[in-house]
CSV table of C-alpha atoms in Angstrom, one decimal:
chain,number,residue,atom,x,y,z
A,1,MET,CA,0.0,0.1,0.2
A,2,SER,CA,1.4,4.1,-0.8
A,3,SER,CA,2.8,5.5,2.0
A,4,SER,CA,0.8,8.6,1.2
A,5,VAL,CA,-2.4,6.9,1.1
A,6,SER,CA,-4.6,8.1,5.0
A,7,SER,CA,-5.0,4.5,7.6
A,8,ALA,CA,-8.2,5.4,7.2
A,9,SER,CA,-8.4,5.6,4.2
A,10,ARG,CA,-10.9,2.7,2.8
A,11,TYR,CA,-8.7,2.3,-0.2
A,12,GLU,CA,-5.8,0.3,-0.7
A,13,TYR,CA,-4.4,2.9,-2.8
A,14,ASP,CA,-5.1,6.9,-4.1
A,15,PRO,CA,-7.8,6.6,-6.1
A,16,SER,CA,-8.6,9.1,-9.3
A,17,THR,CA,-10.7,11.6,-9.6
A,18,ALA,CA,-9.7,11.7,-12.9
A,19,ALA,CA,-10.2,8.4,-14.0
A,20,ALA,CA,-14.2,7.9,-11.9
A,21,ALA,CA,-15.1,11.4,-13.6
A,22,VAL,CA,-14.0,10.5,-17.6
A,23,VAL,CA,-15.8,6.7,-16.4
A,24,ALA,CA,-19.3,8.2,-14.8
A,25,VAL,CA,-19.4,11.3,-18.4
A,26,LEU,CA,-19.2,7.3,-20.7
A,27,PHE,CA,-21.9,5.8,-18.8
A,28,ALA,CA,-24.1,8.7,-18.9
A,29,ILE,CA,-23.5,9.6,-22.4
A,30,GLY,CA,-24.9,5.8,-23.2
A,31,LEU,CA,-27.6,6.7,-20.5
A,32,LEU,CA,-29.3,9.3,-22.8
A,33,VAL,CA,-28.9,7.7,-26.0
A,34,THR,CA,-30.2,4.2,-24.6
A,35,ILE,CA,-33.2,6.2,-23.2
A,36,GLY,CA,-33.6,8.0,-26.8
A,37,GLN,CA,-33.4,5.3,-28.6
A,38,ILE,CA,-36.3,3.0,-26.0
A,39,ILE,CA,-38.4,6.1,-27.1
A,40,TRP,CA,-37.9,6.0,-30.3
A,41,ARG,CA,-38.2,2.1,-31.0
A,42,ARG,CA,-40.6,1.7,-28.4
A,43,SER,CA,-38.7,-1.3,-26.7
A,44,TRP,CA,-40.0,-0.3,-23.4
A,45,VAL,CA,-38.5,-3.5,-21.2
A,46,TRP,CA,-35.0,-2.0,-22.2
A,47,LEU,CA,-35.6,0.0,-19.4
A,48,VAL,CA,-33.3,-2.3,-17.6
A,49,MET,CA,-30.9,-1.6,-19.2
A,50,ALA,CA,-30.8,1.8,-18.8
A,51,PHE,CA,-31.7,1.0,-15.4
A,52,ALA,CA,-28.5,-0.4,-15.3
A,53,ILE,CA,-26.3,1.6,-16.8
A,54,ALA,CA,-27.7,4.2,-14.7
A,55,VAL,CA,-26.4,2.3,-12.1
A,56,GLU,CA,-23.0,2.2,-12.9
A,57,VAL,CA,-23.3,6.2,-13.2
A,58,ILE,CA,-24.4,6.6,-10.0
A,59,GLY,CA,-21.4,4.3,-8.8
A,60,TYR,CA,-18.8,5.9,-10.3
A,61,ALA,CA,-20.6,9.7,-9.1
A,62,ALA,CA,-20.2,8.4,-5.4
A,63,ARG,CA,-16.9,7.0,-6.3
A,64,ILE,CA,-15.4,10.7,-7.3
A,65,VAL,CA,-17.2,11.6,-4.5
A,66,SER,CA,-15.0,9.2,-2.5
A,67,SER,CA,-11.8,9.6,-4.3
A,68,GLN,CA,-12.1,13.2,-2.0
A,69,ASN,CA,-13.6,11.5,1.2
A,70,VAL,CA,-11.3,8.6,0.9
A,71,THR,CA,-12.2,8.4,5.0
A,72,GLU,CA,-16.2,9.0,4.8
A,73,GLN,CA,-18.0,5.0,5.0
A,74,THR,CA,-20.8,6.0,2.9
A,75,PRO,CA,-20.1,6.7,-0.8
A,76,TYR,CA,-17.5,3.9,-0.6
A,77,SER,CA,-20.1,1.5,0.4
A,78,LEU,CA,-22.1,3.5,-2.4
A,79,GLN,CA,-19.3,3.2,-4.8
A,80,PHE,CA,-18.4,-0.4,-3.8
A,81,VAL,CA,-21.6,-1.4,-4.2
A,82,LEU,CA,-22.7,0.0,-7.4
A,83,ILE,CA,-20.4,-0.7,-9.4
A,84,ILE,CA,-20.9,-5.2,-8.5
A,85,LEU,CA,-24.4,-4.5,-8.8
A,86,ALA,CA,-25.2,-2.8,-12.3
A,87,PRO,CA,-23.4,-6.3,-14.9
A,88,VAL,CA,-25.9,-8.5,-12.3
A,89,VAL,CA,-28.3,-6.5,-13.9
A,90,MET,CA,-27.3,-6.6,-17.4
A,91,ALA,CA,-26.9,-9.9,-17.5
A,92,GLY,CA,-30.5,-10.7,-16.7
A,93,ILE,CA,-32.0,-8.7,-19.4
A,94,ILE,CA,-29.3,-10.3,-22.6
A,95,TYR,CA,-31.2,-13.3,-21.4
A,96,LEU,CA,-34.6,-11.7,-22.1
A,97,SER,CA,-33.2,-10.4,-25.2
A,98,PHE,CA,-32.1,-14.1,-26.0
A,99,GLY,CA,-35.5,-15.7,-25.4
A,100,ARG,CA,-37.6,-12.6,-28.1
A,101,LEU,CA,-34.8,-13.7,-30.4
A,102,ILE,CA,-36.3,-17.6,-30.3
A,103,LEU,CA,-39.7,-16.4,-29.9
A,104,TRP,CA,-39.5,-14.7,-32.9
A,105,VAL,CA,-36.9,-16.7,-35.4
A,106,VAL,CA,-38.0,-20.4,-34.2
A,107,PRO,CA,-40.6,-22.0,-34.9
A,108,PRO,CA,-42.3,-23.8,-31.9
A,109,GLU,CA,-42.1,-27.2,-32.8
A,110,GLN,CA,-38.2,-26.5,-33.1
A,111,ARG,CA,-38.2,-25.6,-30.0
A,112,SER,CA,-36.4,-28.2,-27.9
A,113,ILE,CA,-34.2,-28.3,-24.9
A,114,LYS,CA,-31.9,-31.0,-27.7
A,115,LEU,CA,-31.8,-27.4,-30.0
A,116,LEU,CA,-31.6,-25.0,-27.1
A,117,TRP,CA,-29.3,-27.4,-24.4
A,118,ALA,CA,-32.4,-26.2,-22.0
A,119,PRO,CA,-36.3,-26.2,-21.5
A,120,PRO,CA,-37.5,-23.6,-25.2
A,121,ARG,CA,-40.3,-21.9,-22.4
A,122,PHE,CA,-38.1,-21.9,-19.4
A,123,ILE,CA,-35.1,-19.7,-21.1
A,124,THR,CA,-35.4,-16.6,-19.8
A,125,PRO,CA,-37.0,-17.7,-16.2
A,126,ILE,CA,-34.5,-20.2,-15.7
A,127,PHE,CA,-31.5,-18.0,-16.3
A,128,VAL,CA,-33.0,-14.3,-14.8
A,129,GLY,CA,-33.6,-16.5,-11.8
A,130,PHE,CA,-29.8,-17.0,-11.5
A,131,ASP,CA,-29.1,-14.3,-11.6
A,132,ILE,CA,-31.1,-13.3,-9.1
A,133,MET,CA,-29.4,-15.4,-6.8
A,134,ALA,CA,-26.4,-14.8,-8.3
A,135,LEU,CA,-27.1,-10.3,-7.9
A,136,LEU,CA,-28.3,-11.1,-4.2
A,137,LEU,CA,-25.3,-13.1,-3.1
A,138,GLN,CA,-23.0,-10.7,-4.5
A,139,VAL,CA,-24.5,-7.3,-2.7
A,140,ILE,CA,-25.1,-8.6,0.2
A,141,GLY,CA,-21.2,-10.3,0.2
A,142,ALA,CA,-19.8,-6.2,-0.5
A,143,VAL,CA,-22.4,-5.0,1.7
A,144,LEU,CA,-20.6,-6.6,3.7
A,145,LEU,CA,-17.2,-6.0,2.7
A,146,ALA,CA,-17.7,-2.2,2.4
A,147,GLY,CA,-19.3,-1.0,5.3
A,148,THR,CA,-17.3,-3.6,8.3
A,149,ASP,CA,-14.2,-1.6,9.7
A,150,ARG,CA,-11.6,-3.2,10.7
A,151,ALA,CA,-11.6,-1.9,13.9
A,152,ASP,CA,-15.0,-3.3,14.9
A,153,PRO,CA,-14.2,-6.3,17.0
A,154,ASP,CA,-16.5,-8.3,14.7
A,155,ALA,CA,-14.7,-7.5,11.6
A,156,LEU,CA,-12.6,-10.6,10.6
A,157,GLU,CA,-16.1,-13.0,10.9
A,158,ASN,CA,-18.1,-9.9,9.0
A,159,LEU,CA,-16.0,-9.7,6.3
A,160,GLN,CA,-14.7,-13.2,6.4
A,161,ARG,CA,-18.6,-13.4,5.3
A,162,GLY,CA,-18.9,-11.1,2.9
A,163,LYS,CA,-15.8,-12.4,1.0
A,164,ASP,CA,-17.1,-15.9,0.5
A,165,LEU,CA,-20.7,-15.2,-0.2
A,166,GLY,CA,-19.5,-12.8,-3.2
A,167,MET,CA,-17.3,-15.6,-4.0
A,168,ALA,CA,-20.5,-17.2,-3.6
A,169,GLY,CA,-22.1,-15.1,-6.0
A,170,VAL,CA,-20.1,-14.4,-8.7
A,171,THR,CA,-19.2,-17.7,-8.7
A,172,LEU,CA,-23.2,-18.4,-9.5
A,173,GLN,CA,-23.2,-16.1,-12.4
A,174,ILE,CA,-20.5,-17.6,-13.7
A,175,ILE,CA,-21.7,-21.1,-14.2
A,176,ALA,CA,-25.1,-19.5,-15.5
A,177,PHE,CA,-23.7,-17.5,-18.2
A,178,GLY,CA,-21.6,-19.1,-18.7
A,179,PHE,CA,-23.2,-22.1,-19.6
A,180,PHE,CA,-25.4,-19.8,-21.5
A,181,SER,CA,-23.1,-18.1,-23.7
A,182,ILE,CA,-22.4,-21.1,-24.7
A,183,VAL,CA,-26.0,-22.2,-25.8
A,184,THR,CA,-26.6,-18.5,-27.9
A,185,VAL,CA,-22.5,-19.8,-29.5
A,186,ARG,CA,-23.8,-23.3,-30.5
A,187,PHE,CA,-27.5,-21.4,-31.4
A,188,HIS,CA,-25.3,-19.2,-33.6
A,189,PHE,CA,-25.2,-22.6,-35.6
A,190,VAL,CA,-27.8,-24.5,-35.2
A,191,SER,CA,-29.8,-22.2,-36.4
A,192,ARG,CA,-29.2,-22.7,-40.0
A,193,ARG,CA,-31.4,-26.1,-39.8
A,194,ILE,CA,-34.4,-23.1,-38.6
A,195,ASP,CA,-36.6,-23.3,-41.4
A,196,PRO,CA,-36.4,-19.4,-43.0
A,197,ALA,CA,-40.4,-19.2,-43.7
A,198,TYR,CA,-40.8,-18.4,-40.0
A,199,ALA,CA,-38.4,-15.9,-39.7
A,200,ALA,CA,-39.9,-14.8,-43.0
A,201,SER,CA,-44.0,-14.2,-41.6
A,202,ASN,CA,-42.0,-13.4,-38.7
A,203,LYS,CA,-40.4,-10.2,-40.7
A,204,SER,CA,-43.9,-8.5,-41.9
A,205,GLN,CA,-45.4,-9.1,-38.5
A,206,HIS,CA,-43.7,-7.9,-35.8
A,207,ASN,CA,-41.4,-5.9,-37.8
A,208,LEU,CA,-38.3,-9.0,-37.3
A,209,ASN,CA,-35.2,-7.1,-39.2
A,210,LYS,CA,-33.3,-9.9,-41.3
A,211,ASP,CA,-30.2,-8.6,-40.2
A,212,CYS,CA,-31.5,-9.8,-36.3
A,213,THR,CA,-27.4,-12.3,-36.9
A,214,ALA,CA,-25.8,-9.0,-35.4
A,215,LEU,CA,-27.7,-8.8,-32.8
A,216,LEU,CA,-27.2,-12.8,-31.8
A,217,ASN,CA,-23.5,-11.7,-32.2
A,218,VAL,CA,-23.9,-8.1,-29.9
A,219,ILE,CA,-25.3,-11.0,-27.4
A,220,ASN,CA,-22.2,-13.5,-28.1
A,221,ILE,CA,-19.8,-10.8,-27.6
A,222,SER,CA,-21.9,-9.0,-24.5
A,223,CYS,CA,-21.8,-13.0,-22.6
A,224,LEU,CA,-17.9,-12.7,-23.4
A,225,LEU,CA,-17.1,-9.2,-21.8
A,226,ILE,CA,-19.5,-9.8,-18.5
A,227,LEU,CA,-17.9,-12.7,-17.7
A,228,ILE,CA,-14.4,-11.0,-17.7
A,229,ARG,CA,-16.0,-8.4,-16.0
A,230,SER,CA,-17.3,-12.2,-12.9
A,231,ALA,CA,-13.6,-13.7,-13.2
A,232,TYR,CA,-11.9,-10.3,-12.1
A,233,ARG,CA,-14.7,-9.8,-8.8
A,234,GLU,CA,-13.8,-14.1,-8.2
A,235,VAL,CA,-10.7,-13.5,-8.3
A,236,GLU,CA,-11.0,-10.2,-6.0
A,237,PHE,CA,-12.9,-11.8,-4.2
A,238,ALA,CA,-11.2,-14.9,-3.3
A,239,GLY,CA,-8.0,-11.9,-3.1
A,240,GLY,CA,-9.3,-9.4,-0.2
A,241,ARG,CA,-8.7,-6.7,0.7
A,242,ASP,CA,-4.1,-7.4,1.2
A,243,SER,CA,-4.5,-9.2,-2.2
A,244,THR,CA,-2.7,-7.7,-5.2
A,245,VAL,CA,-5.7,-6.2,-7.1
A,246,ALA,CA,-7.6,-5.6,-4.5
A,247,GLN,CA,-4.2,-2.6,-3.9
A,248,SER,CA,-4.2,-1.7,-7.9
A,249,GLU,CA,-7.0,1.0,-8.7
A,250,TRP,CA,-6.0,0.1,-11.7
A,251,TYR,CA,-7.1,-3.4,-12.2
A,252,LEU,CA,-10.6,-2.0,-11.5
A,253,TYR,CA,-11.6,0.3,-14.4
A,254,VAL,CA,-8.7,-2.7,-17.2
A,255,PHE,CA,-11.6,-5.2,-15.8
A,256,ASP,CA,-15.0,-3.9,-14.6
A,257,ALA,CA,-15.0,-0.6,-15.7
A,258,LEU,CA,-13.9,-0.9,-19.6
A,259,PRO,CA,-16.0,-4.3,-20.3
A,260,ILE,CA,-19.0,-2.3,-18.6
A,261,LEU,CA,-18.8,0.3,-21.1
A,262,ALA,CA,-17.7,-2.1,-24.1
A,263,VAL,CA,-20.5,-3.9,-23.4
A,264,THR,CA,-22.8,-0.4,-23.2
A,265,ALA,CA,-22.0,1.0,-26.2
A,266,ALA,CA,-21.9,-2.6,-28.2
A,267,TYR,CA,-25.5,-2.4,-26.9
A,268,THR,CA,-26.3,1.3,-27.9
A,269,PHE,CA,-25.0,1.4,-31.4
A,270,TRP,CA,-26.3,-1.8,-32.7
A,271,PHE,CA,-29.6,-1.7,-30.1
A,272,PRO,CA,-32.2,-4.7,-29.9
A,273,GLY,CA,-35.2,-2.5,-30.9
A,274,ARG,CA,-33.2,-2.8,-34.4
A,275,PHE,CA,-33.4,-6.0,-34.8
A,276,ILE,CA,-36.4,-7.3,-33.2
A,277,GLY,CA,-39.8,-5.6,-33.0
A,278,ASN,CA,-41.8,-5.4,-29.2
A,279,LEU,CA,-39.6,-5.5,-26.8
A,280,GLY,CA,-42.2,-4.5,-24.6
A,281,PHE,CA,-42.7,-6.6,-21.1
A,282,ARG,CA,-45.0,-8.8,-22.3
A,283,ALA,CA,-44.1,-10.8,-25.3
A,284,PRO,CA,-46.9,-10.6,-27.2
A,285,LYS,CA,-49.3,-13.5,-28.3
A,286,GLN,CA,-48.4,-14.6,-31.2
A,287,SER,CA,-50.8,-15.0,-34.6
A,288,LEU,CA,-48.8,-15.8,-37.4
A,289,PRO,CA,-50.1,-16.9,-41.2
A,290,LYS,CA,-48.7,-20.4,-41.9
A,291,TYR,CA,-45.5,-20.2,-42.7
A,292,ASP,CA,-45.0,-23.3,-44.7
A,293,THR,CA,-47.0,-21.8,-47.2
A,294,LEU,CA,-45.0,-19.3,-47.9
A,295,THR,CA,-41.6,-19.1,-49.8
A,296,VAL,CA,-37.8,-18.5,-49.4
A,297,ASP,CA,-35.3,-18.1,-51.6
A,298,ASN,CA,-33.3,-20.6,-50.8
A,299,SER,CA,-30.1,-18.5,-51.2
A,300,SER,CA,-31.6,-16.3,-48.2
A,301,ARG,CA,-31.7,-19.1,-45.8
A,302,ASN,CA,-28.4,-18.2,-43.8
A,303,ILE,CA,-29.1,-14.3,-44.1
A,304,GLU,CA,-32.8,-14.4,-42.4
A,305,LEU,CA,-31.9,-16.9,-39.2
A,306,VAL,CA,-28.1,-16.2,-38.4
């Protein structure tokens, strides 16, 4: 730990106000653009992503305050908990967007565990359920770690409990999100087996963009980025406050802020509302024509679905 760091500081290093300000501004720009796209495309379910980005903005704003008041408990705890919370919320909306994509491009009779490696009707609820459990464990762990004063008589017990809960939450997220990533990458290839006429019928009825392959690519990339961030948090929780990771601020910006900024930017440039319509809070009931009567050029098979 640097000798310039006060012994009463909540940090193991001198936190940078400038770095926190730059990241807060970048997330704020992403938030404004995202809200504008939500309103324009009427993609109301994506407000969950806007909420997650807003949490990042508030988290780094609190970090600005905390970096100038390194002995204060409240801003330190607030920034620590919020920066941990936001990516877990993002993971939940990514699960939902993939579920909606499945709804529009896979005919009901082809939605099977064999095709998707997960119960088709419950893809979103299952993964979101794991996400909520991971979120609760990480938040409770973060609160214990950030809110425990080392001078407290039960400090060691609370710090160990916070470390264990945080690691359990991140581990659960890595397992669930890792499996989800495998499912989405695999779907990119097996979707070629799907009758493109079904997607063609949805294109006309539900504003499905034929280039929805781009959204699938963004989902795959965002999964990788969030997994990188989760691996960093796993190492951080495991090492505790005396680890190299906890004593160097650049790890936070390279392995947490940067990947999550990249996720925000990716969904800003390739906004899901451009590729799949009806991103309301409830997926509308499907009332489609018999797609087996549609004629689809074989040359468009891969363009429509992958």
